[in-house]
Coordinates of C-alpha atoms and ligand atoms in Angstrom, one line a residue:
X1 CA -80.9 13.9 38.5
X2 CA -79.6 13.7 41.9
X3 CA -78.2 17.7 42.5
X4 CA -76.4 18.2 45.7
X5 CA -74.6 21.7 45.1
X6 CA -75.1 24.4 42.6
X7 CA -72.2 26.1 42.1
X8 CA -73.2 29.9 40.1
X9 CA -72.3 33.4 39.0
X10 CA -68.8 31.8 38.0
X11 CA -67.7 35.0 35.8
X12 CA -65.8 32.5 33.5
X13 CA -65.7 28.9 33.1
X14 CA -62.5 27.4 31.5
X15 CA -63.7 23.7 30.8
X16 CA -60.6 22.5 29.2
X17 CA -62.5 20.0 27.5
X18 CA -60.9 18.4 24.5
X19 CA -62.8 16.0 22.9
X20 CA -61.0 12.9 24.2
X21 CA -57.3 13.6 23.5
X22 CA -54.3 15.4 24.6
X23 CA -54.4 18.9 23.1
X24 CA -51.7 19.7 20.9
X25 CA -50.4 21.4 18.2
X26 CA -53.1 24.7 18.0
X27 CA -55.5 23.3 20.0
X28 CA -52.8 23.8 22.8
X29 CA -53.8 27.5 22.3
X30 CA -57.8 26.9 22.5
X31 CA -60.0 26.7 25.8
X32 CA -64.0 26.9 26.2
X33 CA -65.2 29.3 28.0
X34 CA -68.4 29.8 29.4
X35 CA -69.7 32.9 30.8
X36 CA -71.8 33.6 33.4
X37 CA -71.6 29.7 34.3
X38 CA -72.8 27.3 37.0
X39 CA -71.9 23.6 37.7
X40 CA -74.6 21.4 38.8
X41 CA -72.7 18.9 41.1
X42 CA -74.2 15.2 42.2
X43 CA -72.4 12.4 44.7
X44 CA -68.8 14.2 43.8
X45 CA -69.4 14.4 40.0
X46 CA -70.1 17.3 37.6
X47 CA -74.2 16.6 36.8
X48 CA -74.6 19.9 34.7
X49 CA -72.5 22.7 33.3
X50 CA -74.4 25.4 32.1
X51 CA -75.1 29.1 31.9
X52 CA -77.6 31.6 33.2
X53 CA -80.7 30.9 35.7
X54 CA -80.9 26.8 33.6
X55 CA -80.0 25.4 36.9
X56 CA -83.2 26.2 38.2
X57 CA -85.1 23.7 36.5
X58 CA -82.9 21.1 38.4
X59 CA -82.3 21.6 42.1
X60 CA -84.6 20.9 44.8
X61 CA -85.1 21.9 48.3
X62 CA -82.1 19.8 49.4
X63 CA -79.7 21.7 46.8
X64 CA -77.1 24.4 48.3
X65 CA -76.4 26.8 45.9
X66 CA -72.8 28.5 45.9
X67 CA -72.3 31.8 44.6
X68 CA -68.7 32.5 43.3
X69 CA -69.6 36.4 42.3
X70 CA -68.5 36.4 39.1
X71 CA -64.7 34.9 39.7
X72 CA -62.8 32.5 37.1
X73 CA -63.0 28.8 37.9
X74 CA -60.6 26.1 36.4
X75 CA -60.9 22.5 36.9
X76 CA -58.2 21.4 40.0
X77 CA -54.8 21.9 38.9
X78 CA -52.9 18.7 38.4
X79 CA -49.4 18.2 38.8
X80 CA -47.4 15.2 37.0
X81 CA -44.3 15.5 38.4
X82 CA -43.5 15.1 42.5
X83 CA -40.5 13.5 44.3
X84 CA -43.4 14.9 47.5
X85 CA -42.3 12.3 50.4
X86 CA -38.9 13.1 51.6
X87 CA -36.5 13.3 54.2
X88 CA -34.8 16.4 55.1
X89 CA -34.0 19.0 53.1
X90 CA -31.0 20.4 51.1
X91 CA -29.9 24.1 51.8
X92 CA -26.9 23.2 52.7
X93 CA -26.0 22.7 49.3
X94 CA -27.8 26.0 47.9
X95 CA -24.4 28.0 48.5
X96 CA -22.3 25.5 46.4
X97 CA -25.0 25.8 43.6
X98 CA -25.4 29.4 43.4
X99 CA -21.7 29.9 43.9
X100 CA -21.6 27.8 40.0
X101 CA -21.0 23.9 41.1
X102 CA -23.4 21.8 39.0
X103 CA -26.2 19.5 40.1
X104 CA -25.2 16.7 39.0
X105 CA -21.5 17.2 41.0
X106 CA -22.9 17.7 43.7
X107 CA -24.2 13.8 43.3
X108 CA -21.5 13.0 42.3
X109 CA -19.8 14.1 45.1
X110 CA -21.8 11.7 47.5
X111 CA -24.6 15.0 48.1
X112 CA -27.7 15.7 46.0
X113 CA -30.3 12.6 46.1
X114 CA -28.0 10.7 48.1
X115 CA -27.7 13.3 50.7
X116 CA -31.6 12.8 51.0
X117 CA -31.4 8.9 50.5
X118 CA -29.6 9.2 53.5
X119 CA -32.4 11.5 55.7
X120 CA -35.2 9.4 54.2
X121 CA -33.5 6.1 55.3
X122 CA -33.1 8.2 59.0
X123 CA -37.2 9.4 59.1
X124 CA -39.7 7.1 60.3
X125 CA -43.0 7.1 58.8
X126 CA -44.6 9.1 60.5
X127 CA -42.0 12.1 60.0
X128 CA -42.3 11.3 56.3
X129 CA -45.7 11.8 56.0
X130 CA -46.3 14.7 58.7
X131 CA -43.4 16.5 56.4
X132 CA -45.6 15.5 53.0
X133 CA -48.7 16.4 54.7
X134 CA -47.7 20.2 54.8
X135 CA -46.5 20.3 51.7
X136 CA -49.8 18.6 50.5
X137 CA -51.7 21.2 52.1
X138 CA -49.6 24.3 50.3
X139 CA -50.3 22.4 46.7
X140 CA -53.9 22.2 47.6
X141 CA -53.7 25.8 48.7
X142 CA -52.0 27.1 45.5
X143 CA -55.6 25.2 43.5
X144 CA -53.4 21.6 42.9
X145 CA -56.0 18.6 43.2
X146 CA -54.2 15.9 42.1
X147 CA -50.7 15.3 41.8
X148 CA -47.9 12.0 41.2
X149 CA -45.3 11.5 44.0
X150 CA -42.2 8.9 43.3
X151 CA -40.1 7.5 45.5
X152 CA -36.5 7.5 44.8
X153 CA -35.2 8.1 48.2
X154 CA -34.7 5.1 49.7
X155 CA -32.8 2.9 46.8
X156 CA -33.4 -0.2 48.9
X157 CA -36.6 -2.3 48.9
X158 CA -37.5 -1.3 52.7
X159 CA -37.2 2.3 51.8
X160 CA -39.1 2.7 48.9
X161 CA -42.1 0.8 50.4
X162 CA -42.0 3.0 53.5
X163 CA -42.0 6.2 50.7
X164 CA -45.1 4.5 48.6
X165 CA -47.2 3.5 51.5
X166 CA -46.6 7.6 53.4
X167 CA -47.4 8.4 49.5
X168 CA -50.8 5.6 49.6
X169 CA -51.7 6.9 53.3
X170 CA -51.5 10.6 52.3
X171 CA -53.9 9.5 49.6
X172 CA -56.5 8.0 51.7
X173 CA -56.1 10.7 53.9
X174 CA -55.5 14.3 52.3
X175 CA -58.4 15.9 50.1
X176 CA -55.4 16.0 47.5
X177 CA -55.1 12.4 45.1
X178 CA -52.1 11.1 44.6
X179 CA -50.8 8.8 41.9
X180 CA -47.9 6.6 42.5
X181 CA -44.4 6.0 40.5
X182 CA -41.8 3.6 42.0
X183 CA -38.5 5.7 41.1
X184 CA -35.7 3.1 42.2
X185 CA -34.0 4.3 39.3
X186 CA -32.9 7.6 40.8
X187 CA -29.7 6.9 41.5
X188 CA -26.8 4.3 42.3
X189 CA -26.9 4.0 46.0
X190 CA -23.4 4.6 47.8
X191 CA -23.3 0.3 48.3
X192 CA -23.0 0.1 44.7
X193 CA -21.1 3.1 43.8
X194 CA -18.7 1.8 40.8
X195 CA -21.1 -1.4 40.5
X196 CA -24.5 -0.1 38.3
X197 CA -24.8 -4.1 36.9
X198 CA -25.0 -5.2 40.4
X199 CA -27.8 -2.6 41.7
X200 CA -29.4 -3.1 38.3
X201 CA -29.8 -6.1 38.6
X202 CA -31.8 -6.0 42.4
X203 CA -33.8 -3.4 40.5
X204 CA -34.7 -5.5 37.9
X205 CA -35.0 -8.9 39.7
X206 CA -36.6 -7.3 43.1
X207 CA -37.5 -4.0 43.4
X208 CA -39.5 -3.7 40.4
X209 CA -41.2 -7.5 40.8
X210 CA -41.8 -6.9 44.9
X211 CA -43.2 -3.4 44.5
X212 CA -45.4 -5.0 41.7
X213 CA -46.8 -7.7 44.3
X214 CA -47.5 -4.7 46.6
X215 CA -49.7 -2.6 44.0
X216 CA -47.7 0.3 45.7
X217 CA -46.8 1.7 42.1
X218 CA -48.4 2.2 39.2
X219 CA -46.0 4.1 36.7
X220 CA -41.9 3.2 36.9
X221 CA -40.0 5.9 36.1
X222 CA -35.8 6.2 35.7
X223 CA -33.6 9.3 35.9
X224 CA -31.7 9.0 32.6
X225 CA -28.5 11.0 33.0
X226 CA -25.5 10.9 32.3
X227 CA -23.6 10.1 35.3
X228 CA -27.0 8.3 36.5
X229 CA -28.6 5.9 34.9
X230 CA -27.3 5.4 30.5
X231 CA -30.2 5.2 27.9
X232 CA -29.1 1.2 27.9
X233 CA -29.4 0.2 31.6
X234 CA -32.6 3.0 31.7
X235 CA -34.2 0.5 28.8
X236 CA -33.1 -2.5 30.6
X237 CA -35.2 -1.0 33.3
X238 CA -38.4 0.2 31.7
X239 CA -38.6 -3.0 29.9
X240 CA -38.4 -5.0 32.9
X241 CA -41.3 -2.4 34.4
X242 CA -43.4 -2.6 31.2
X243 CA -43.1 -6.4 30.9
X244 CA -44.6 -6.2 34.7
X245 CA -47.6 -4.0 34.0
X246 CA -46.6 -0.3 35.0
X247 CA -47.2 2.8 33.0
X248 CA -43.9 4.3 32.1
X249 CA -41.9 7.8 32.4
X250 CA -38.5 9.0 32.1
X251 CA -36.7 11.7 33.5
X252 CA -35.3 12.6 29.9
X253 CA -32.6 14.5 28.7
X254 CA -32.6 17.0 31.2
X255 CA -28.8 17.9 31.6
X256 CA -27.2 16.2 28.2
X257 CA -28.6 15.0 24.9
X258 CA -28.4 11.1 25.3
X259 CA -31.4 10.3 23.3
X260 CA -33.8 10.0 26.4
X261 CA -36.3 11.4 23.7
X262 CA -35.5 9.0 21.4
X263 CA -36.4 6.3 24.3
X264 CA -39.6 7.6 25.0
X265 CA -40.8 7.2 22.2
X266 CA -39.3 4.0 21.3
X267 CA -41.0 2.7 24.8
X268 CA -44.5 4.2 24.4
X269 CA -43.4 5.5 27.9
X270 CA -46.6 8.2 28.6
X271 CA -45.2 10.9 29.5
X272 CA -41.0 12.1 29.3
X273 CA -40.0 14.6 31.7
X274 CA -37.7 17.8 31.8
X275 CA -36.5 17.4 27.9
X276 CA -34.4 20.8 28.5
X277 CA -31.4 18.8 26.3
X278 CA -34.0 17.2 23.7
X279 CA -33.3 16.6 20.2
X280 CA -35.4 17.5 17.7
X281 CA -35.4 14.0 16.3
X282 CA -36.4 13.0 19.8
X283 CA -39.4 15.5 19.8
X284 CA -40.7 14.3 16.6
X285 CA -40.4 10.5 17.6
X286 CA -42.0 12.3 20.8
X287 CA -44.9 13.8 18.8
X288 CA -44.9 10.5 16.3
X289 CA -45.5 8.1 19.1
X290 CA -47.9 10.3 21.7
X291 CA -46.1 10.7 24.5
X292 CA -46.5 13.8 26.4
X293 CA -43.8 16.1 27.0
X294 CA -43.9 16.8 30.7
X295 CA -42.0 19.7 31.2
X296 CA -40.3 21.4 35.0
X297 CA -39.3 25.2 34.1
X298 CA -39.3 25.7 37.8
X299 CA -36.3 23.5 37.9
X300 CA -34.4 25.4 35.1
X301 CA -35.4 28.7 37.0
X302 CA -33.7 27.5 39.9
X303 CA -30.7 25.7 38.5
X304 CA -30.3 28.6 35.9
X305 CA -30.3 26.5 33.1
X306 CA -31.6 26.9 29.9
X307 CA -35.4 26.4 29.2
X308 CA -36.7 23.5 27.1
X309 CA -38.1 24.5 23.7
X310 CA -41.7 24.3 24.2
X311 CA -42.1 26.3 21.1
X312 CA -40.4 23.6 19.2
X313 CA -42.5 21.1 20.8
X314 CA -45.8 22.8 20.3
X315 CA -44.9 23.1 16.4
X316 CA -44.0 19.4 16.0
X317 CA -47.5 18.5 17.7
X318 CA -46.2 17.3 20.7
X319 CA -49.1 17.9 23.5
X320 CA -46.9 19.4 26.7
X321 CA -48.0 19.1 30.4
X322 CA -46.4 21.1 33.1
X323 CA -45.4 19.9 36.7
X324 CA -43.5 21.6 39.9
X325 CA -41.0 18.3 40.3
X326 CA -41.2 19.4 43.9
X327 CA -38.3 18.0 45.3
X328 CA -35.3 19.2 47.8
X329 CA -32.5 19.4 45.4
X330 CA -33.2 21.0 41.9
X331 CA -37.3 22.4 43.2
X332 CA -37.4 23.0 46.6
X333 CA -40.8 24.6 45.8
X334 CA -44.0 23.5 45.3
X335 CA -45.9 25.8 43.6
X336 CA -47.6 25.3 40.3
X337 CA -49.2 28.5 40.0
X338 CA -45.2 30.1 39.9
X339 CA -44.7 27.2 37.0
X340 CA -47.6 28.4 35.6
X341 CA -46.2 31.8 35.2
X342 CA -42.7 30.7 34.7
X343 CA -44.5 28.4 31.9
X344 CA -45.2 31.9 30.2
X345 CA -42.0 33.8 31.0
X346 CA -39.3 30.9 30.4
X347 CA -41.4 28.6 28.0
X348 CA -42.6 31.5 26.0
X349 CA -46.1 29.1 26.1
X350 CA -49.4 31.4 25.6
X351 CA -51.8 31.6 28.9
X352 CA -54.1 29.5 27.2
X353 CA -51.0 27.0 26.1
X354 CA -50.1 27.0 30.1
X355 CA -53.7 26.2 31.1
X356 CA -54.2 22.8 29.2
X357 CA -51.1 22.1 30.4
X358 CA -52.1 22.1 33.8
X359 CA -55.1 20.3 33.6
X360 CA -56.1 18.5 30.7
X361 CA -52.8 17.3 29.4
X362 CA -51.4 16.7 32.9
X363 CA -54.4 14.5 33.4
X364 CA -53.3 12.7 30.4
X365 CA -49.5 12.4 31.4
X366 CA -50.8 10.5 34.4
X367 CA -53.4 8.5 32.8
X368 CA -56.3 10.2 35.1
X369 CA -58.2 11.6 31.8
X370 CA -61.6 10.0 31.9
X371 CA -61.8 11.2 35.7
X372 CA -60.3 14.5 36.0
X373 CA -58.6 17.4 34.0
X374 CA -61.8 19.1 32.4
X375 CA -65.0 20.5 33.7
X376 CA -67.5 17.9 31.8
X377 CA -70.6 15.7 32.8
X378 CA -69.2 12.6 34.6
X379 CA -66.1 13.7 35.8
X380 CA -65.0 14.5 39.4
X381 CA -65.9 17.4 40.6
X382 CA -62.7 18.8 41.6
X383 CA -62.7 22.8 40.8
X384 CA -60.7 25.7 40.9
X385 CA -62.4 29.5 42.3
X386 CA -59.8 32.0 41.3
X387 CA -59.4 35.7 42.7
X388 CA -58.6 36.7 38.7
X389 CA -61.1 37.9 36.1
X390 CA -59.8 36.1 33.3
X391 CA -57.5 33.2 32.4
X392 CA -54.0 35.8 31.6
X393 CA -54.4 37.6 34.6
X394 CA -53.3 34.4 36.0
X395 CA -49.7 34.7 34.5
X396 CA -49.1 38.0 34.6
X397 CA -49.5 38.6 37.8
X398 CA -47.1 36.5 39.2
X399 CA -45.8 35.3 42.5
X400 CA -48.9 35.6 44.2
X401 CA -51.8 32.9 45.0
X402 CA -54.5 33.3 43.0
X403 CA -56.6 30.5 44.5
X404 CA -60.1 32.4 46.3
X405 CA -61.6 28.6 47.0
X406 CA -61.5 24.2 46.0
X407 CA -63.5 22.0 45.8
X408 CA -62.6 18.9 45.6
X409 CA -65.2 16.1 44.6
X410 CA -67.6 18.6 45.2
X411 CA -66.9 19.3 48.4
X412 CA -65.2 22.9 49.6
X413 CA -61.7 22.3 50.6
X414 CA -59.7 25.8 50.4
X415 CA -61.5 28.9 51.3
X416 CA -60.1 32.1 51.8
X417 CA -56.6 30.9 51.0
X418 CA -56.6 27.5 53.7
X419 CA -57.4 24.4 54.3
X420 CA -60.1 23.6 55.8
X421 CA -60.7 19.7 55.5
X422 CA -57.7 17.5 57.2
X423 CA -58.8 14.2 57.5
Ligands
IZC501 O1 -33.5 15.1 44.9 O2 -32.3 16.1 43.3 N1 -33.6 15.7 39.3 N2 -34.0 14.0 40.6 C1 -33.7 14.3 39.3 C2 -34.1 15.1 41.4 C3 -33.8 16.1 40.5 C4 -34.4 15.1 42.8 C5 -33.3 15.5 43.7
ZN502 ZN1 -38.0 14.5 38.9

């Protein structure tokens, strides 16, 4: 066994395994822990995971040996839900919002996504990136690994592929992975304000074909809304994607009850996102059918909306990921570890409920599960050292960093709070 790094003293080890499926239902509530752990790490990959001095019977000279003095270590944080490459920003509309004018007025006033359609059209690539970049680097920062970034910001072809290839070159580059979702489904751009069939139609016939061709996306995802995109052009829309080969999400009754839910399920879309408006019948077709509830509280916290019922959810047996959905309109933020405790606060989801969320399920919601999400033999070693002594502290201490070091792919990416790696 080829060891190149010995990672010991780890106080706690959370290993989030779980036995090959999302965890739902009670299982949401259960984590492994290990204690007085060490990893045994080999070309990237978790080798060994053990506890005590066993490591000793497999390093050789050539093994460093890490020693985390008895902190809590996670696998990476994952998060499932990004609009990350972006023009601009949106703080001119933060008065209007917190003076009561909702979101989705704002859009339909010509601001909101269309105000940042407009800066991301304006950006060239480099700007895009060099703005993702530095959020990139606060994720990996705040312990997030891996994360999904969609497009949605350009709502013409050129556009979008300049967003997917900032989002494929930040990949390549940044010690953070990124998964890809082709989002031309955000909106109606202004062109065809009054004229959804027509911009439909190029979605279906173009955008989703051309992106395809390019490998640039493998999920399609549609904001289902009302005022966006209805539950019958959103299905006109997945099929179209499914029919081509993606992976499928929905940004699901979020503001109204239109049955996004419903849809979901119906689709075998893997994940549905934000589900603050969902129906009960929706969550059991949800739970029914296996796709993960994907849920943003950060977004609720900063729209002040209501909070989607992850209680609900859990009881149904629906397995629940959470995400930032870092964007410039509804979560200018992107922290997970403040979801993390706003999972807690505003979910009412246990610490150990928030956890799996985080990692294992979120893994699932983006299809990453046989690579990444738990600490296990054969998956990438991407890790989490956390200034905490146990997994609740995590929670209840909130609004802090809690990250001490990452590793990503066995390699140390974060310590003392920064990154240190920028390729
Ligand atoms: O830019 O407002 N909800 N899409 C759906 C968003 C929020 C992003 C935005
Ligand atoms: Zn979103």
């Amino acid at each position: 066994m080829k060891v190149d790094l010995v990672i010991k003293n780890i106080g706690k080890l959370a290993t989030m395994r779980s036995g090959g499926h999302p965890k739902s239902g009670e299982q949401m509530n259960e984590i492994e822990i290990i204690e007085n752990a060490y990893v045994a790490i080999g070309d990237g990959k978790f080798v060994d995971i053990g506890d005590g001095k066993s490591y000793e019977k497999i390093i050789n000279k050539n093994t460093k040996i890490d020693d985390v003095g008895g902190l809590l270590v996670t696998p990476g944080l994952i998060d499932a839900h990004t609009h990350l490459v972006h023009g601009g920003s949106r703080e001119n509309e933060f008065s209007k919002k917190i003076s009561g004018v909702p979101y989705i007025d704002i859009l339909k006033q010509g601001g909101g996504i269309l105000s940042t359609v407009k800066s991301t059209k304006e950006s060239t690539f480099k700007e895009l990136y060099n703005k993702a970049r530095k959020s990139l680097d606060r994720m990996l920062e705040l312990g997030v690994t891996t994360i999904e970034s969609k497009s949605g910001y350009g709502l013409d072809i050129d556009t979008e592929i300049k967003q997917l290839k900032v989002s494929h070159e930040l990949s390549r580059n940044h010690p953070v992975d990124l998964v890809h979702t082709f989002l031309g489904a955000h909106a109606i751009p202004i062109e065809y304000k009054d004229n959804n069939e027509k911009y439909i139609d190029i979605l279906v016939n173009e955008m989703i074909p051309k992106i395809r061709d390019l490998e640039l996306a493998e999920f399609c995802d549609v904001f289902c809304e009302e005022g966006v995109f209805s539950i019958d052009e959103s299905k006109t829309i997945l099929l179209k994607a499914k029919e081509m080969g993606y992976k499928l999400k929905i940004h699901a009754d979020e503001i109204k009850s239109l049955g996004g839910a419903e849809l979901s399920a119906k689709l075998n879309c893997i994940s549905a996102d934000h589900l603050m408006a969902a129906s009960e019948e929706g969550i059991k077709m949800m739970a029914k059918n296996k796709v993960i509830a994907n849920l943003l509280p950060a977004t609720s916290f900063n729209l002040n909306k209501s909070y989607a019922n992850a209680r609900k959810m859990i009881d149904l047996g629906v397995a629940i990921a959470l995400s930032s959905d870092y964007n410039p309109g509804s979560c200018p933020s992107e922290n997970l570890q403040f979801v993390m405790q706003l999972g807690c606060i505003g979910l009412k989801m246990t610490p150990y409920e928030v956890l799996n969320a985080v990692t294992i399920n979120a893994a699932y919601a983006i299809d990453r599960q046989n690579e990444i999400g738990s600490i296990e033999v054969g998956k990438k070693a991407d890790l989490v050292v956390f200034d905490a002594p146990n997994i609740e502290y995590l929670m209840y201490h909130f609004g802090i960093n809690h990250v001490n070091k990452v590793y990503k792919g066995g390699i140390l990416v974060v310590d003392d709070k920064k990154v240190l790696v920028k390729k």
